[in-house]
PDB file of C-alpha atoms in Angstrom:
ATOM      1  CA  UNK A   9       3.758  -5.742  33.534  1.00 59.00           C
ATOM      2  CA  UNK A  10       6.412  -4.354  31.426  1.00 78.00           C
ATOM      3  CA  UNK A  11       8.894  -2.506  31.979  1.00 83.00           C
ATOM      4  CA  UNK A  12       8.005   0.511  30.327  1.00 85.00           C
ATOM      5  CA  UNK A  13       4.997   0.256  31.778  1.00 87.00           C
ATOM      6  CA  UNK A  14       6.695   0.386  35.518  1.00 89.00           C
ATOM      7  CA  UNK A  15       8.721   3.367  34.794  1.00 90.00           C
ATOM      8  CA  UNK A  16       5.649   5.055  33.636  1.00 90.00           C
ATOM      9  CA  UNK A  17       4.254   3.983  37.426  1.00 90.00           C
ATOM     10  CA  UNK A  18       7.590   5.544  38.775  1.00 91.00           C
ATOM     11  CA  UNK A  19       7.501   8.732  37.421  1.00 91.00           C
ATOM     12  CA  UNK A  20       3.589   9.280  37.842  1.00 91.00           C
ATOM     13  CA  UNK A  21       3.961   8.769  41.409  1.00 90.00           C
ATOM     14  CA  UNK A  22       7.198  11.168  41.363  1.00 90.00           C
ATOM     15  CA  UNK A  23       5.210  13.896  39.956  1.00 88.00           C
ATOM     16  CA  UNK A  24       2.251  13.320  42.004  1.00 88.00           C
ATOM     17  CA  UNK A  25       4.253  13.149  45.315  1.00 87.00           C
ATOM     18  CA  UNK A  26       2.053   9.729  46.394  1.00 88.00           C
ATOM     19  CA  UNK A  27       0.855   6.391  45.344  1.00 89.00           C
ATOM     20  CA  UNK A  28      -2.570   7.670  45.976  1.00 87.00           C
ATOM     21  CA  UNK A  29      -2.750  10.445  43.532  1.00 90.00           C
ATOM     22  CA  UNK A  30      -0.606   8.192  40.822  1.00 89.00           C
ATOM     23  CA  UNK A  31      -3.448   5.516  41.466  1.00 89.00           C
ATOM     24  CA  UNK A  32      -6.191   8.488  40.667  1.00 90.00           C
ATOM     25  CA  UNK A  33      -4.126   9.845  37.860  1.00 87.00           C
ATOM     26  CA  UNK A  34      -3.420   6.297  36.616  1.00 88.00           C
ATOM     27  CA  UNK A  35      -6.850   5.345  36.688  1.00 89.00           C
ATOM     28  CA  UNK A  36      -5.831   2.231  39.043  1.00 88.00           C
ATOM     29  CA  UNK A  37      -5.838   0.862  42.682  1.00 89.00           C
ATOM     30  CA  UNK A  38      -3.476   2.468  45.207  1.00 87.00           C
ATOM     31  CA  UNK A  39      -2.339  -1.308  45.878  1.00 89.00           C
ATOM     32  CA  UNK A  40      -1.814  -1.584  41.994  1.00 90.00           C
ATOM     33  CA  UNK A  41       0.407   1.133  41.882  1.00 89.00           C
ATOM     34  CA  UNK A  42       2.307   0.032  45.093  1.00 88.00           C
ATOM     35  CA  UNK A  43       3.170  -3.599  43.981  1.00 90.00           C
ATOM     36  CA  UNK A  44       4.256  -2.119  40.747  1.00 90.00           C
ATOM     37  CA  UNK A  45       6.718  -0.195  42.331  1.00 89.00           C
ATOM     38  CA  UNK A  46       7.906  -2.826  44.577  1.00 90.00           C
ATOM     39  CA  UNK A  47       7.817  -4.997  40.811  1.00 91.00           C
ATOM     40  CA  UNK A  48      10.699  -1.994  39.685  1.00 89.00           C
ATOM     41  CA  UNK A  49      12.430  -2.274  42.892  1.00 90.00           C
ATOM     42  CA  UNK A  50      13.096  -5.907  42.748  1.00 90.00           C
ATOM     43  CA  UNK A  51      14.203  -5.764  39.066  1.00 89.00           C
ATOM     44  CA  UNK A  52      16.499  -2.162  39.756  1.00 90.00           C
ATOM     45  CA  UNK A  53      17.721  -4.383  43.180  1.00 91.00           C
ATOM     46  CA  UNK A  54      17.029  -0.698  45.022  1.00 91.00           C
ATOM     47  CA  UNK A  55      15.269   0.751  47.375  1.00 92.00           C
ATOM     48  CA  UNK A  56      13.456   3.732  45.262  1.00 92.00           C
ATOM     49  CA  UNK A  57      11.152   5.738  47.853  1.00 90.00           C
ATOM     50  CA  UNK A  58      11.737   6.170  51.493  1.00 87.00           C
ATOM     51  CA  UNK A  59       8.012   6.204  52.772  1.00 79.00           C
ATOM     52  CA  UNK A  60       6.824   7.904  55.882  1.00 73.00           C
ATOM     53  CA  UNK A  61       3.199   7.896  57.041  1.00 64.00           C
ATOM     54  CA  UNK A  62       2.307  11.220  55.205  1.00 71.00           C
ATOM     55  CA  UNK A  63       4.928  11.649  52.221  1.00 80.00           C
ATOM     56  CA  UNK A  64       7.467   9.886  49.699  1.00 86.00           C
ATOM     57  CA  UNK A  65      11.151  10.577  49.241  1.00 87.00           C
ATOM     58  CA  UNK A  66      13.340   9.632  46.693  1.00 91.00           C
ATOM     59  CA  UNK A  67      16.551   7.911  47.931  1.00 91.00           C
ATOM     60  CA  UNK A  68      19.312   8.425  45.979  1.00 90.00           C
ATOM     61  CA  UNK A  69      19.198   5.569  43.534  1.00 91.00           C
ATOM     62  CA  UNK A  70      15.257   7.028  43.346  1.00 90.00           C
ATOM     63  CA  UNK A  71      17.144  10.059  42.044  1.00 90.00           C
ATOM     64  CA  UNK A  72      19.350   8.331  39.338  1.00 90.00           C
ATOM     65  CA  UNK A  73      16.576   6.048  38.633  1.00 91.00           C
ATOM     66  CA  UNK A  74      14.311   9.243  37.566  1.00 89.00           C
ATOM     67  CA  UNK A  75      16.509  10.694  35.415  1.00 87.00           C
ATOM     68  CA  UNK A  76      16.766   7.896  33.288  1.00 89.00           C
ATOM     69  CA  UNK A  77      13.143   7.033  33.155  1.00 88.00           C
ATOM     70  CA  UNK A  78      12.363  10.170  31.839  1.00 85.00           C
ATOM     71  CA  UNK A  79      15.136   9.770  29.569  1.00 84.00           C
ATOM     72  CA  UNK A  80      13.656   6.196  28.422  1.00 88.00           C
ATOM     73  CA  UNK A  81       9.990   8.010  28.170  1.00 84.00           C
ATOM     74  CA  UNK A  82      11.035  10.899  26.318  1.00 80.00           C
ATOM     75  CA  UNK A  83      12.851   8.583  23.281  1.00 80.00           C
ATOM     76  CA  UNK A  84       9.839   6.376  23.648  1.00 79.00           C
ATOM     77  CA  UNK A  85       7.418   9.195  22.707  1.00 74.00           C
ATOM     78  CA  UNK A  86      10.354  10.578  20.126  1.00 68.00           C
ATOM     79  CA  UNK A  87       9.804   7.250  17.937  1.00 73.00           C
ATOM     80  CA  UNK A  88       6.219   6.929  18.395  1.00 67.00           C
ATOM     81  CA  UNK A  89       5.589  10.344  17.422  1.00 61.00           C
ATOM     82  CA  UNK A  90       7.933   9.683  14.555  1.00 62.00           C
ATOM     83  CA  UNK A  91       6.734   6.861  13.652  1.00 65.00           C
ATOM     84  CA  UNK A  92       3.070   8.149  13.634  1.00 63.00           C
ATOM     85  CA  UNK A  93       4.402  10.519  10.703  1.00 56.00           C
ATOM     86  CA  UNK A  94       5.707   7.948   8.906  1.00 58.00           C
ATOM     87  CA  UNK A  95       2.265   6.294   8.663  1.00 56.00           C
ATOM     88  CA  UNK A  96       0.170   8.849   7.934  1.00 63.00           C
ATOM     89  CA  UNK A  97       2.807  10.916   5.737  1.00 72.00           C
ATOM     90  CA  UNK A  98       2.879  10.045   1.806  1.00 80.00           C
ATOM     91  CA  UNK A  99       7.089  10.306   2.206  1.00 83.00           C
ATOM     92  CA  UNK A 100       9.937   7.936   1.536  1.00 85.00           C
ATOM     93  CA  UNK A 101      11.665   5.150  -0.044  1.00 88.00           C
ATOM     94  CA  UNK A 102       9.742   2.447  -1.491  1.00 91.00           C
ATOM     95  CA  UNK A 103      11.815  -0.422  -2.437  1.00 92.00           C
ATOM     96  CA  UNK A 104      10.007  -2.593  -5.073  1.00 95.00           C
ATOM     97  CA  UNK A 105      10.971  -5.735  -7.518  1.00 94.00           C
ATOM     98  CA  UNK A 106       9.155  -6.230 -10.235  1.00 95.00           C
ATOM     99  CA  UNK A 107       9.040  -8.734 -13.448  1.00 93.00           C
ATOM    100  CA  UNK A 108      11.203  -7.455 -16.535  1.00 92.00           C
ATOM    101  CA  UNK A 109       9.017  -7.096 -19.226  1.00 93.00           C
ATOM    102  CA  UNK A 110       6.156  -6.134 -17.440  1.00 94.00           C
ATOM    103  CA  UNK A 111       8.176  -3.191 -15.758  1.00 94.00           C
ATOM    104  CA  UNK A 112       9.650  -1.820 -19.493  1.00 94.00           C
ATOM    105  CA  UNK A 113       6.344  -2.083 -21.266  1.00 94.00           C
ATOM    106  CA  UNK A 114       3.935  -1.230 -18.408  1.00 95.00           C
ATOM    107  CA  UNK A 115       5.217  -0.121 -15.229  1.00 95.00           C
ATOM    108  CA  UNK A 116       7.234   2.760 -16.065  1.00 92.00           C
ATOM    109  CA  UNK A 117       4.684   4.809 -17.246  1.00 93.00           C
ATOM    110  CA  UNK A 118       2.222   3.829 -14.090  1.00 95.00           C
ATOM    111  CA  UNK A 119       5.965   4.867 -11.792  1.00 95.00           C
ATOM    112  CA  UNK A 120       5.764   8.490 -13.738  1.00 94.00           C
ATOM    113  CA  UNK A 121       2.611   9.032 -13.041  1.00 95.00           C
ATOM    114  CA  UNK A 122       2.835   7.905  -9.353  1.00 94.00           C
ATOM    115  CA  UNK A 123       5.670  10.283  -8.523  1.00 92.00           C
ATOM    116  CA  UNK A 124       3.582  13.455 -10.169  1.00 92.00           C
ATOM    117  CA  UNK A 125       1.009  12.620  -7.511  1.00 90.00           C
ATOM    118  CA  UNK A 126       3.413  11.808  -4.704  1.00 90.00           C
ATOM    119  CA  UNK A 127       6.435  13.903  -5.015  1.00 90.00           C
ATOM    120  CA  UNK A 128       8.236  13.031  -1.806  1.00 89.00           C
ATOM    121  CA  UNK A 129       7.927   9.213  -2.316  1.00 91.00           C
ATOM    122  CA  UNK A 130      10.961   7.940  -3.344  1.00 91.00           C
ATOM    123  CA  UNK A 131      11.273   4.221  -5.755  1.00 94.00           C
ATOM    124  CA  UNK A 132      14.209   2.619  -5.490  1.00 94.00           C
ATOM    125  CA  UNK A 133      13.358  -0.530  -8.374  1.00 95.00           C
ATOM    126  CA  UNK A 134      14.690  -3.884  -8.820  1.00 93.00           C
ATOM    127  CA  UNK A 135      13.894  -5.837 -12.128  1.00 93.00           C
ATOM    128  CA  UNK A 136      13.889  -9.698 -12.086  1.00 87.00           C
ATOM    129  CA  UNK A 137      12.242 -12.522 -13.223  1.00 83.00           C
ATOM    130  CA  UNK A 138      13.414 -14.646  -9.865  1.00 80.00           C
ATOM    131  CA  UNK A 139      10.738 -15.239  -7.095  1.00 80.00           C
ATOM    132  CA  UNK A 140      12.534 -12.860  -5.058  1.00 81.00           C
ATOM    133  CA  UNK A 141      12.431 -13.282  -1.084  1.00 81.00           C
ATOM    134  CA  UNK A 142      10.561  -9.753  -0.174  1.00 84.00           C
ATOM    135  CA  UNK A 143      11.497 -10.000   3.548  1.00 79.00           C
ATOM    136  CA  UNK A 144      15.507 -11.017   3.190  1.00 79.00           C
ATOM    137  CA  UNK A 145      15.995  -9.005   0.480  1.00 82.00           C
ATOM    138  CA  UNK A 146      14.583  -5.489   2.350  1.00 82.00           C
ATOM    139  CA  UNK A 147      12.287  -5.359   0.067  1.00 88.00           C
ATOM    140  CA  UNK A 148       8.741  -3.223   0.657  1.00 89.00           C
ATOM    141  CA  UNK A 149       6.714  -4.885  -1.893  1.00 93.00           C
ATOM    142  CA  UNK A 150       7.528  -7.453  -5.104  1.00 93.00           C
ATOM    143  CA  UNK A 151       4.820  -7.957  -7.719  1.00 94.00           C
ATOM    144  CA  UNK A 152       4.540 -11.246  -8.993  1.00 90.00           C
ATOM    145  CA  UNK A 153       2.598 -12.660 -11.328  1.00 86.00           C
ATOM    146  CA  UNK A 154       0.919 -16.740 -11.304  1.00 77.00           C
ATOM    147  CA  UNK A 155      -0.063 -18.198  -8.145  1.00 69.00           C
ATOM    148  CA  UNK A 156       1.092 -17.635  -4.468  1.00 67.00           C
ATOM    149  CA  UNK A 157       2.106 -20.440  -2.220  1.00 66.00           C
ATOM    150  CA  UNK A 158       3.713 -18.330   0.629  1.00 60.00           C
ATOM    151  CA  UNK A 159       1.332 -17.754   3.440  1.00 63.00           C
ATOM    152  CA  UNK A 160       3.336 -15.997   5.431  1.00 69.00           C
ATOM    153  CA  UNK A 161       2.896 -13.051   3.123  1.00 79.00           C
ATOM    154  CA  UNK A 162      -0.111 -10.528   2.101  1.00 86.00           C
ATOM    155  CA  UNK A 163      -0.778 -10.631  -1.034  1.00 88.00           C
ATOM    156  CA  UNK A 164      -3.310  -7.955  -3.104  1.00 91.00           C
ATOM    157  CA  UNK A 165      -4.544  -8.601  -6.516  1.00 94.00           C
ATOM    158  CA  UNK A 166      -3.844  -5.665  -9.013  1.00 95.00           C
ATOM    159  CA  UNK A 167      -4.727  -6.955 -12.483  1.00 95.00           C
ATOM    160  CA  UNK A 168      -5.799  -9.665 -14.145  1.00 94.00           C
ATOM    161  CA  UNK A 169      -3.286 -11.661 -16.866  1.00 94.00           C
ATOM    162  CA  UNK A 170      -4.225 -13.355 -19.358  1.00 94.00           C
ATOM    163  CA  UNK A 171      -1.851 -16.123 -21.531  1.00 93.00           C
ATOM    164  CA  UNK A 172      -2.050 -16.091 -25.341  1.00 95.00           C
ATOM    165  CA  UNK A 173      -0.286 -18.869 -27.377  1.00 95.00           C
ATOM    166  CA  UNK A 174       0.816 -17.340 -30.512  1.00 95.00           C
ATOM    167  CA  UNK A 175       3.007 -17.867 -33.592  1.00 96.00           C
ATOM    168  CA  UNK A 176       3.512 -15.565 -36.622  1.00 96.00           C
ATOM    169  CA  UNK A 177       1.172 -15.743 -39.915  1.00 97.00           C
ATOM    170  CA  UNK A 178       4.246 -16.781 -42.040  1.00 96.00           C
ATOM    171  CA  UNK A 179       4.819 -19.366 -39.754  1.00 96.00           C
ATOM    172  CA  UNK A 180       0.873 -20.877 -39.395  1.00 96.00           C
ATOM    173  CA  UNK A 181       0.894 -20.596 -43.772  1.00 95.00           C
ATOM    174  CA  UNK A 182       4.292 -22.561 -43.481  1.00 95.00           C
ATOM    175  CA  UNK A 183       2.891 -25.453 -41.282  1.00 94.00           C
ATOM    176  CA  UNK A 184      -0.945 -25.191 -40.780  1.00 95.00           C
ATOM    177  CA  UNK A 185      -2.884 -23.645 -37.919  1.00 95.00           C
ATOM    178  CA  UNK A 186      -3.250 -26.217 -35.076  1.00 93.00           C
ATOM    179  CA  UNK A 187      -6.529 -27.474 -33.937  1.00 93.00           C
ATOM    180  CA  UNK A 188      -5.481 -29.594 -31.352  1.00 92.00           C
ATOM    181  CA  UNK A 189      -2.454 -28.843 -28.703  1.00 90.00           C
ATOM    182  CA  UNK A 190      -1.443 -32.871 -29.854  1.00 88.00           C
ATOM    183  CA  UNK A 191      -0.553 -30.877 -33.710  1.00 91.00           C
ATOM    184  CA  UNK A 192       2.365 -28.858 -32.077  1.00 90.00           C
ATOM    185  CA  UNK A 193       5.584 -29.541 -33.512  1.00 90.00           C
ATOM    186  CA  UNK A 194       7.500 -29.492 -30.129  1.00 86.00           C
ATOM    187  CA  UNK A 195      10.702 -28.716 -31.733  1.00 87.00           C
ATOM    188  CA  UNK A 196       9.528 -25.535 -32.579  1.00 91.00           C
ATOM    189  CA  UNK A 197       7.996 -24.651 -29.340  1.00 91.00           C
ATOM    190  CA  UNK A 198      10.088 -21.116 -27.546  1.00 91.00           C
ATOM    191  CA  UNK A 199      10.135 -21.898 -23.710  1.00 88.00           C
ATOM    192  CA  UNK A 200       9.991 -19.031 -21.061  1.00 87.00           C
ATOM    193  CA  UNK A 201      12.298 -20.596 -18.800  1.00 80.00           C
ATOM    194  CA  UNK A 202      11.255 -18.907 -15.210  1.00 69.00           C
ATOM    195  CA  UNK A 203       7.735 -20.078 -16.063  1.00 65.00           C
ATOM    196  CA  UNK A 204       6.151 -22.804 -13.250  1.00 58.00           C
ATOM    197  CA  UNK A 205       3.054 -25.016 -14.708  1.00 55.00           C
ATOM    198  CA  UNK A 206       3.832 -27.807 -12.069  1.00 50.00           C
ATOM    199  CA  UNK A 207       0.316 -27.423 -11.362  1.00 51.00           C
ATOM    200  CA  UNK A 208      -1.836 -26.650 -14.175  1.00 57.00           C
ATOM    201  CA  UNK A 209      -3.769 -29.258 -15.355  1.00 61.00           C
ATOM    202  CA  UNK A 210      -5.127 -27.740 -18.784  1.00 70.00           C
ATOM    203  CA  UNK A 211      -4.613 -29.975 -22.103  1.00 74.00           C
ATOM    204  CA  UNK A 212      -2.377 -26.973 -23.583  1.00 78.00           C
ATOM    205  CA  UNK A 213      -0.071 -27.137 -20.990  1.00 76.00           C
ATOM    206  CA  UNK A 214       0.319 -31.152 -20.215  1.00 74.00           C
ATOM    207  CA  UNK A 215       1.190 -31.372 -24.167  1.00 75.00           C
ATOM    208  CA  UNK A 216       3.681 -28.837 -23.792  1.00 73.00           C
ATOM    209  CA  UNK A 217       5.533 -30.567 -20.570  1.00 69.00           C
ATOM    210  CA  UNK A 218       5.152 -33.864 -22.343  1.00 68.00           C
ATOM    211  CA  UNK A 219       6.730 -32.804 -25.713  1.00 68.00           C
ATOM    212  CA  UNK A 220       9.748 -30.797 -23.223  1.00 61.00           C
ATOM    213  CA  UNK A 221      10.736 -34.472 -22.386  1.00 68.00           C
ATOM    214  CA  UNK A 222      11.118 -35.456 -25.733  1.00 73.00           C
ATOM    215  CA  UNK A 223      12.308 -32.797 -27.338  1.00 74.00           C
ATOM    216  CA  UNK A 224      14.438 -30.047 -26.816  1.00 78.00           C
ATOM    217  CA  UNK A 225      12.728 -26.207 -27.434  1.00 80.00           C
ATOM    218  CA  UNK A 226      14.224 -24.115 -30.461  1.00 80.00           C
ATOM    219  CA  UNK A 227      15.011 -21.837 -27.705  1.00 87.00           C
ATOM    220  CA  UNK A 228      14.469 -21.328 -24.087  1.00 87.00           C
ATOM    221  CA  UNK A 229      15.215 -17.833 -22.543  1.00 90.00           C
ATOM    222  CA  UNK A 230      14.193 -16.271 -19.173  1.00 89.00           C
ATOM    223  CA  UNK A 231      12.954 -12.870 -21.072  1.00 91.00           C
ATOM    224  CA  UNK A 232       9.065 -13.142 -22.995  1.00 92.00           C
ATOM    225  CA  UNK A 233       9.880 -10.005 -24.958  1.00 94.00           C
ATOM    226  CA  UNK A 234      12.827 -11.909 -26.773  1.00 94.00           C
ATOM    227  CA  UNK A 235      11.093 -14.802 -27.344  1.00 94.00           C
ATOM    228  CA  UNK A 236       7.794 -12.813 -28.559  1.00 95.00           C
ATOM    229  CA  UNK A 237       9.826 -11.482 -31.179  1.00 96.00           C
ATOM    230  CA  UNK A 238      11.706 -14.526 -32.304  1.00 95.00           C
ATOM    231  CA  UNK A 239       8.037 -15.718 -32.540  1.00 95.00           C
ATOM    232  CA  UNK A 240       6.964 -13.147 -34.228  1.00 96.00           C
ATOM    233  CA  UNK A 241      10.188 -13.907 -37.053  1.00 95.00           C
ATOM    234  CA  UNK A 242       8.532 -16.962 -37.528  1.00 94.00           C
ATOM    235  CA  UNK A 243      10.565 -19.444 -35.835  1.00 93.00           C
ATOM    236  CA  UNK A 244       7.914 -21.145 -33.776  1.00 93.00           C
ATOM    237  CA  UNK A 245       5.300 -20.644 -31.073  1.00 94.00           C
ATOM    238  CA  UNK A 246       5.161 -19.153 -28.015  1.00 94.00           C
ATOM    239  CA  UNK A 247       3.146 -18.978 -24.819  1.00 93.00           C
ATOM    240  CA  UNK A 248       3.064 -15.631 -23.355  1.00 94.00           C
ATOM    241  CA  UNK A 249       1.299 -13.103 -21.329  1.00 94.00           C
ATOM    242  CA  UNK A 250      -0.922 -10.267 -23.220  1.00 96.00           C
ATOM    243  CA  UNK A 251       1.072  -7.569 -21.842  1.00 96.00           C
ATOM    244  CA  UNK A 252       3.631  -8.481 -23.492  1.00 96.00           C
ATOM    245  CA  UNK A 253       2.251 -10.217 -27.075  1.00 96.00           C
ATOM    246  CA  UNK A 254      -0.662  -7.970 -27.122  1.00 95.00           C
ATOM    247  CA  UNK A 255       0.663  -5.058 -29.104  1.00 95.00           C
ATOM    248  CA  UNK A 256       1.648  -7.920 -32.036  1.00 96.00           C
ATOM    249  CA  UNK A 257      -1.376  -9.128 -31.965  1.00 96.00           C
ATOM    250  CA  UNK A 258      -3.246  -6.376 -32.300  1.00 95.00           C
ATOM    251  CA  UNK A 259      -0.782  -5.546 -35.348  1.00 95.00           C
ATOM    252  CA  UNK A 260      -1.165  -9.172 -36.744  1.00 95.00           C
ATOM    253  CA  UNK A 261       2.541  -9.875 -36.422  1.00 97.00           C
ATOM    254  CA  UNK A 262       1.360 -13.027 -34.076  1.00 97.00           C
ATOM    255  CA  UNK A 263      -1.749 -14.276 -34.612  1.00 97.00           C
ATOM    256  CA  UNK A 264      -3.069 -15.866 -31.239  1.00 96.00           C
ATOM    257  CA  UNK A 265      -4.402 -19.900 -31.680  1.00 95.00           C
ATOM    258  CA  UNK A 266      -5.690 -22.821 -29.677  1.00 93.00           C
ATOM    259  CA  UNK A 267      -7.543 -19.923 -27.465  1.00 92.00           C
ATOM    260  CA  UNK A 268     -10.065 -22.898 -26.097  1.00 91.00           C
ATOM    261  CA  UNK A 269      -6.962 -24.584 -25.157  1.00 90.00           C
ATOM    262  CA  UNK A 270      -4.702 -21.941 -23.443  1.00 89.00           C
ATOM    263  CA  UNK A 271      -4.290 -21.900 -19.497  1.00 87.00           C
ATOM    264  CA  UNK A 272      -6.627 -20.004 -17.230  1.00 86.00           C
ATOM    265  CA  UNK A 273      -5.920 -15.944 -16.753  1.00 88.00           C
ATOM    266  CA  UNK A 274      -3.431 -15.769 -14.043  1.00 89.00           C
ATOM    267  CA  UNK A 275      -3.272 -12.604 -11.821  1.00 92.00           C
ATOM    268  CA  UNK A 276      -0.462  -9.806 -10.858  1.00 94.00           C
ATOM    269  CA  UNK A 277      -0.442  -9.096  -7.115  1.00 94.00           C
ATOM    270  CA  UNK A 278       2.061  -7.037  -5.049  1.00 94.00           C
ATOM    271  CA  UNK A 279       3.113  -8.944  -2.112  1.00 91.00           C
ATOM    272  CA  UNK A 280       4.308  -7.460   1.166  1.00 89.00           C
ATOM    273  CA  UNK A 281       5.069  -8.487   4.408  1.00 83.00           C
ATOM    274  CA  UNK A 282       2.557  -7.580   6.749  1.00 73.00           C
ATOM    275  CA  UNK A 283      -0.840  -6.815   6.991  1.00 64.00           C
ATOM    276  CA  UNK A 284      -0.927  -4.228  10.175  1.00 58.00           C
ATOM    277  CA  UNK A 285       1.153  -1.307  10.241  1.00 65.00           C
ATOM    278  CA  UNK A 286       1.423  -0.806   6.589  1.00 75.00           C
ATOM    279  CA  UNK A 287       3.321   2.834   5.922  1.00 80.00           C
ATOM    280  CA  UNK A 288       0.988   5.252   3.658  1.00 84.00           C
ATOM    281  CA  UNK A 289       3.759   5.080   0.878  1.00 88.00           C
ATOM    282  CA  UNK A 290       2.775   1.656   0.585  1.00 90.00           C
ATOM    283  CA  UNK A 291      -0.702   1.774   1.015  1.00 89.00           C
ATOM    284  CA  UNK A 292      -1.171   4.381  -1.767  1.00 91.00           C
ATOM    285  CA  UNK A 293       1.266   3.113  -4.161  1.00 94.00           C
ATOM    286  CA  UNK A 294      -0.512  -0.088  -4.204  1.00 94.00           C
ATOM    287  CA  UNK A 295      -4.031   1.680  -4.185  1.00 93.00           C
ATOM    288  CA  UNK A 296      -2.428   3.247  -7.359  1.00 94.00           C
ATOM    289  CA  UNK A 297      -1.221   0.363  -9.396  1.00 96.00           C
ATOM    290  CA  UNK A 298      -4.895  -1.126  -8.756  1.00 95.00           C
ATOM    291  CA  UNK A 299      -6.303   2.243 -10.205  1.00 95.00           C
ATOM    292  CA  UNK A 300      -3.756   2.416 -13.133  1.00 96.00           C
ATOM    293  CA  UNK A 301      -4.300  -1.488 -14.239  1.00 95.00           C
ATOM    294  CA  UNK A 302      -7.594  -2.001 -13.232  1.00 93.00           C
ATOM    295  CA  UNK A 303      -9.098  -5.470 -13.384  1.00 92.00           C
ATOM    296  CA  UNK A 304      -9.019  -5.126 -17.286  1.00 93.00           C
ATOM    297  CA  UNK A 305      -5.794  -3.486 -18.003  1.00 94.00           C
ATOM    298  CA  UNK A 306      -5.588  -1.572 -20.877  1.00 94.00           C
ATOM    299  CA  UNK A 307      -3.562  -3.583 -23.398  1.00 95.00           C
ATOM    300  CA  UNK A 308      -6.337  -6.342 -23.629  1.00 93.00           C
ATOM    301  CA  UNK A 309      -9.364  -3.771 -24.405  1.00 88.00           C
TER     302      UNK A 309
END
């Protein structure tokens, strides 16, 4: 028995004037409520009720004892009842960390039209690239795209990614289009440095970690969008996501190649702490990424 619990056992039987009608309000045993007095009494190290055959009276540390139960049970219900508002309420700060690129190109229009909807939910917005630690760092929710190893987390898929290797036209007339991943001049290869392929096994992928070892890239940066557009200058390859090389693609400043080669889609999830007792703010503003991406997002239709 806890000790909220034995305070609420105190004061019923206060403001029923017995153990018996405490037991009937309580929904208990009138031995129940006895030993859980006695339970208080030998924690307090106090004598609480002076009992006669017919009534109860408090003794005087009964008296000091009451007030600050009530005290205890009235902040009790205080937090609960605020804390009821705060999960049913669409109201707050949401802090969030997100992946560069995909937050400039994508995520700030999807933010816009989140706070027309929800008003009095506030986003406070970290951008990086870094797996960041959601629970050290305060955070509410991080998105991260690729594939989660912490299990201590919940993670929800919101979109699907998929991975285009691309390099300009003027730079496929300049050295051929490759048929084979084993054709890739490695020197010319643009690395995405915060990118983790320790366990993909596709043929695209092995050639580029093999030809890393012997050679060093043109460049390596930890930001897609710079290397997409030295890329798309045509000083080599790359190996991005769509949301970022889609728009060039689509205006034939990178031509995508070795499609049956490239990696798997990968997904985007938003990754929070805890499953139970998630806040409403949360709950919708992941609801509304999943609506706003959907499983196809809209730069790869």
């Amino acid at each position: 028995m806890d000790r909220i619990d034995l305070l609420k056992t105190f004061v019923t039987v206060v403001n029923e004037g017995s153990f018996t009608n405490a037991a009937l309000r309580l929904n208990t045993s009138n031995q129940l409520v006895s030993k859980y007095i006695s339970q208080l009494e030998k924690k307090l190290d106090v004598r609480l009720f002076n009992r006669t055959t017919r009534k109860i009276h408090l003794t005087e540390a009964g008296y000091q004892c009451l007030q600050h139960a009530n005290h205890i049970l009235e902040s009790m219900n205080d937090m609960e009842g605020q804390l009821g508002l705060l999960s049913t309420q669409v109201k707050g700060t949401l802090r969030v960390s997100a992946p560069v690129s995909f937050s400039t190109l994508h995520l700030s229009s999807c933010l816009s039209a989140f706070q027309k909807q929800f008003p009095d939910v506030s986003i406070n917005l970290q951008l990086n690239d870094r797996k960041v630690d959601v629970v050290d760092e305060g955070l509410d929710v991080a998105l991260r795209a690729g594939v989660l190893s912490d299990s201590s987390l919940v993670a929800k898929k919101i979109t699907t990614i998929k991975l285009a290797l691309c390099a300009s036209p003027s730079y496929l007339k300049k050295y051929g289009i490759p048929e084979h991943p084993s054709q890739l001049k490695p020197e010319h290869y643009l690395e995405y440095s915060h990118v983790n392929y320790e366990n993909e096994e596709s043929e695209l992928i092995q050639a580029l970690k093999a030809n890393a070892q012997k050679h060093t890239p043109r460049l390596t940066a930890n930001n897609g969008e710079v290397l997409s557009d030295v890329a798309a200058q045509g000083e080599g390859y790359v190996l991005q996501p769509t949301f970022i090389v889609a728009e060039a693609l689509k205006n034939q400043e990178l031509v995508s190649i070795l499609e049956d080669f490239v990696p798997q889609s990968i997904s985007l999830y938003a990754v929070y702490p805890h499953r139970k007792l998630v806040s409403s703010k949360l709950r919708v503003f992941i609801d509304f990424l999943c609506e706003f991406f959907k499983e196809e997002p809209y730069w790869d239709q």
